[in-house]
PDB file of C-alpha atoms in Angstrom:
ATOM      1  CA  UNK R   3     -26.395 -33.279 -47.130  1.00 72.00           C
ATOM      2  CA  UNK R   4     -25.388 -30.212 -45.124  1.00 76.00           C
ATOM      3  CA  UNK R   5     -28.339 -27.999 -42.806  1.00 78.00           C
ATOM      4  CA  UNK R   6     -27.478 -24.896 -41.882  1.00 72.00           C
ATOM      5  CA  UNK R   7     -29.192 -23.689 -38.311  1.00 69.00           C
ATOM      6  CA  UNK R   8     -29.222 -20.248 -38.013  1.00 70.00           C
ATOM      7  CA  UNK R   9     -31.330 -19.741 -34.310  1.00 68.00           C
ATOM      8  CA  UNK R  10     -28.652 -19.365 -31.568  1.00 65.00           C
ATOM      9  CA  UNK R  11     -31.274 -21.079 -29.265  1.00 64.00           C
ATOM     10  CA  UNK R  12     -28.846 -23.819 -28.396  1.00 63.00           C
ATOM     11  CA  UNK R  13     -25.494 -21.670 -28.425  1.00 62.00           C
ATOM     12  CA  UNK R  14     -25.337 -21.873 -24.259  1.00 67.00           C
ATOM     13  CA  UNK R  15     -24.797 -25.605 -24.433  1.00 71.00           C
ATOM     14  CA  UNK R  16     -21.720 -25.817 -26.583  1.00 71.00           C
ATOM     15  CA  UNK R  17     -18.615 -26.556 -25.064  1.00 70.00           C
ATOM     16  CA  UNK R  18     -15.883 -23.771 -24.717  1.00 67.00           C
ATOM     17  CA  UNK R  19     -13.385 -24.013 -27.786  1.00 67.00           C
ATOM     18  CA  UNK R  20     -10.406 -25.581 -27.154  1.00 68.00           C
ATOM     19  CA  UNK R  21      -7.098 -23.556 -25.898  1.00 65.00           C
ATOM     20  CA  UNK R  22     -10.110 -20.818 -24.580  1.00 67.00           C
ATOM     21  CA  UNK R  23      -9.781 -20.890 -20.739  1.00 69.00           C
ATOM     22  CA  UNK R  24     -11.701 -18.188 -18.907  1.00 68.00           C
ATOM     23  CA  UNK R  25      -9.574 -18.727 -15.601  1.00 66.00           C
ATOM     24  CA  UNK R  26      -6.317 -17.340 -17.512  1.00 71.00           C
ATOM     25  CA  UNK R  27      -8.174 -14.653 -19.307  1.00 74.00           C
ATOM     26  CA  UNK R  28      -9.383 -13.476 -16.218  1.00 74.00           C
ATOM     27  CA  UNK R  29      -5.855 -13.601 -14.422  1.00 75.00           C
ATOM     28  CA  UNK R  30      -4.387 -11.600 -17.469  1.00 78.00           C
ATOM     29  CA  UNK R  31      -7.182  -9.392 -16.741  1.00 81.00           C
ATOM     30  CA  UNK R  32      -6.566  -8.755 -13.518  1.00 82.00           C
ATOM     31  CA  UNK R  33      -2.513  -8.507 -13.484  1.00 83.00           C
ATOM     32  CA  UNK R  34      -2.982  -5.859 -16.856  1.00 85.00           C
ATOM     33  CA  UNK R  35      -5.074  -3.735 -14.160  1.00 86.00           C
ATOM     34  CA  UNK R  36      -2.809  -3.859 -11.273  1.00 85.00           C
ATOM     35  CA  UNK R  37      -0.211  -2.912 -13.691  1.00 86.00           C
ATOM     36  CA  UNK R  38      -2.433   0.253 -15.165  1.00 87.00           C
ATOM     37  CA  UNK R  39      -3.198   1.096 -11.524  1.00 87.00           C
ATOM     38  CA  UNK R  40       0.377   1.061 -10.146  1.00 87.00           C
ATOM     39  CA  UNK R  41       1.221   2.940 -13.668  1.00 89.00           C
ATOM     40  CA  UNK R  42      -1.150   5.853 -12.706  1.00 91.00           C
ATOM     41  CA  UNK R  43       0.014   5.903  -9.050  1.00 92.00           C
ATOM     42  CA  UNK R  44       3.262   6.354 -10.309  1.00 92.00           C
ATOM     43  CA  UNK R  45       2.157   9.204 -12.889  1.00 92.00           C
ATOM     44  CA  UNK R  46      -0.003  11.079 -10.110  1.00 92.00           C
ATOM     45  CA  UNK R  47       3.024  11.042  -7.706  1.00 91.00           C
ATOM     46  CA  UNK R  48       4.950  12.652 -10.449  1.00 90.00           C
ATOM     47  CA  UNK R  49       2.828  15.319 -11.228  1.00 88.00           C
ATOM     48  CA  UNK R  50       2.415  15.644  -7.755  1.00 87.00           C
ATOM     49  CA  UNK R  51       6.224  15.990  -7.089  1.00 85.00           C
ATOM     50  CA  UNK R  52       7.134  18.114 -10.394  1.00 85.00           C
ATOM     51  CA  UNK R  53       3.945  20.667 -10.073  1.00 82.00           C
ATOM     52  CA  UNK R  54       5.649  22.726  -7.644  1.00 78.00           C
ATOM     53  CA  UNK R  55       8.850  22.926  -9.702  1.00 81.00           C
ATOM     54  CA  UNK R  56       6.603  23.540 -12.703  1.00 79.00           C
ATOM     55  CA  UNK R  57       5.237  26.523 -11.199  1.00 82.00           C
ATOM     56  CA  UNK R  58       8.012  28.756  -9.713  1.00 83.00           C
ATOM     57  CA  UNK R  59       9.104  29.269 -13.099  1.00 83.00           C
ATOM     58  CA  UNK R  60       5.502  31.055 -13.814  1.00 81.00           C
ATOM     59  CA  UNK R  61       5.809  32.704 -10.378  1.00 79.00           C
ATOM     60  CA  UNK R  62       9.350  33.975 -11.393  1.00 82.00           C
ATOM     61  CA  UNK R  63       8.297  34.962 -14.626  1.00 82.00           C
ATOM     62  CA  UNK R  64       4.977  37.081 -13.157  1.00 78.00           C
ATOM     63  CA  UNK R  65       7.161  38.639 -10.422  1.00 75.00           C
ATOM     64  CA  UNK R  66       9.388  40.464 -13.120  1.00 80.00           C
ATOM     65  CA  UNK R  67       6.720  41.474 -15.514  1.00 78.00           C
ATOM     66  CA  UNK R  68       5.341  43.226 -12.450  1.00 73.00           C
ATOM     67  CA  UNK R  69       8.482  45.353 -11.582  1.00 74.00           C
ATOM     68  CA  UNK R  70      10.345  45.968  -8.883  1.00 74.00           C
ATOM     69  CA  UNK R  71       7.704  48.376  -7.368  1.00 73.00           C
ATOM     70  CA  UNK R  72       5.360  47.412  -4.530  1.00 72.00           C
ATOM     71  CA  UNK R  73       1.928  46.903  -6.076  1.00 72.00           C
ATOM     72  CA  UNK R  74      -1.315  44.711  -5.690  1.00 75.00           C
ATOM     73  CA  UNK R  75      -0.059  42.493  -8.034  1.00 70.00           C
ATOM     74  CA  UNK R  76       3.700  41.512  -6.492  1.00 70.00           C
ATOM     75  CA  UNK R  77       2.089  41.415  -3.227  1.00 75.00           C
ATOM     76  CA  UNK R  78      -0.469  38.693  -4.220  1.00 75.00           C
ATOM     77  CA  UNK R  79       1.681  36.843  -6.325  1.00 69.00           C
ATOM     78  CA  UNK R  80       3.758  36.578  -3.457  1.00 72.00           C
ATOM     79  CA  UNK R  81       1.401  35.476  -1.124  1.00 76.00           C
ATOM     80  CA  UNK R  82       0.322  32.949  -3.863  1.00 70.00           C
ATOM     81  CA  UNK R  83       3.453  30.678  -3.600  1.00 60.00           C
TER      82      UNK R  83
END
């Protein structure tokens, strides 16, 4: 006859199921987090590089919807670059 024990009292002393090694899970762990680290370094130094080129466009853009007279606005966007 089968009994059924339903407290997990005694669930610290079983033995780790087999093909489950903590060692390797925790080296998979750490090598998928280097990876996502150097995979937002790499992102960051992008944005970082592009943002300028990003932005002249905008600049370019605001300095013609000004005109070509001498105002507050030129003048500051100017200065902004």
């Amino acid at each position: 006859m089968w009994k059924l024990a339903l407290d997990r009292s005694n669930a610290a002393d079983l033995p780790a199921p087999l093909g489950s090694d903590s060692v390797i899970s925790d080296i998979v762990n750490n090598a998928r987090q280097a990876r996502d680290i150097a995979a937002m370094k790499t992102k960051k130094a992008n944005d970082l590089a592009n943002g300028q080129a990003k932005s002249i466009f905008f600049t370019l853009f605001m300095l013609w919807m000004s005109g070509s007279g001498i105002n507050i606005f030129s003048i500051m966007i100017t200065v902004g670059t």
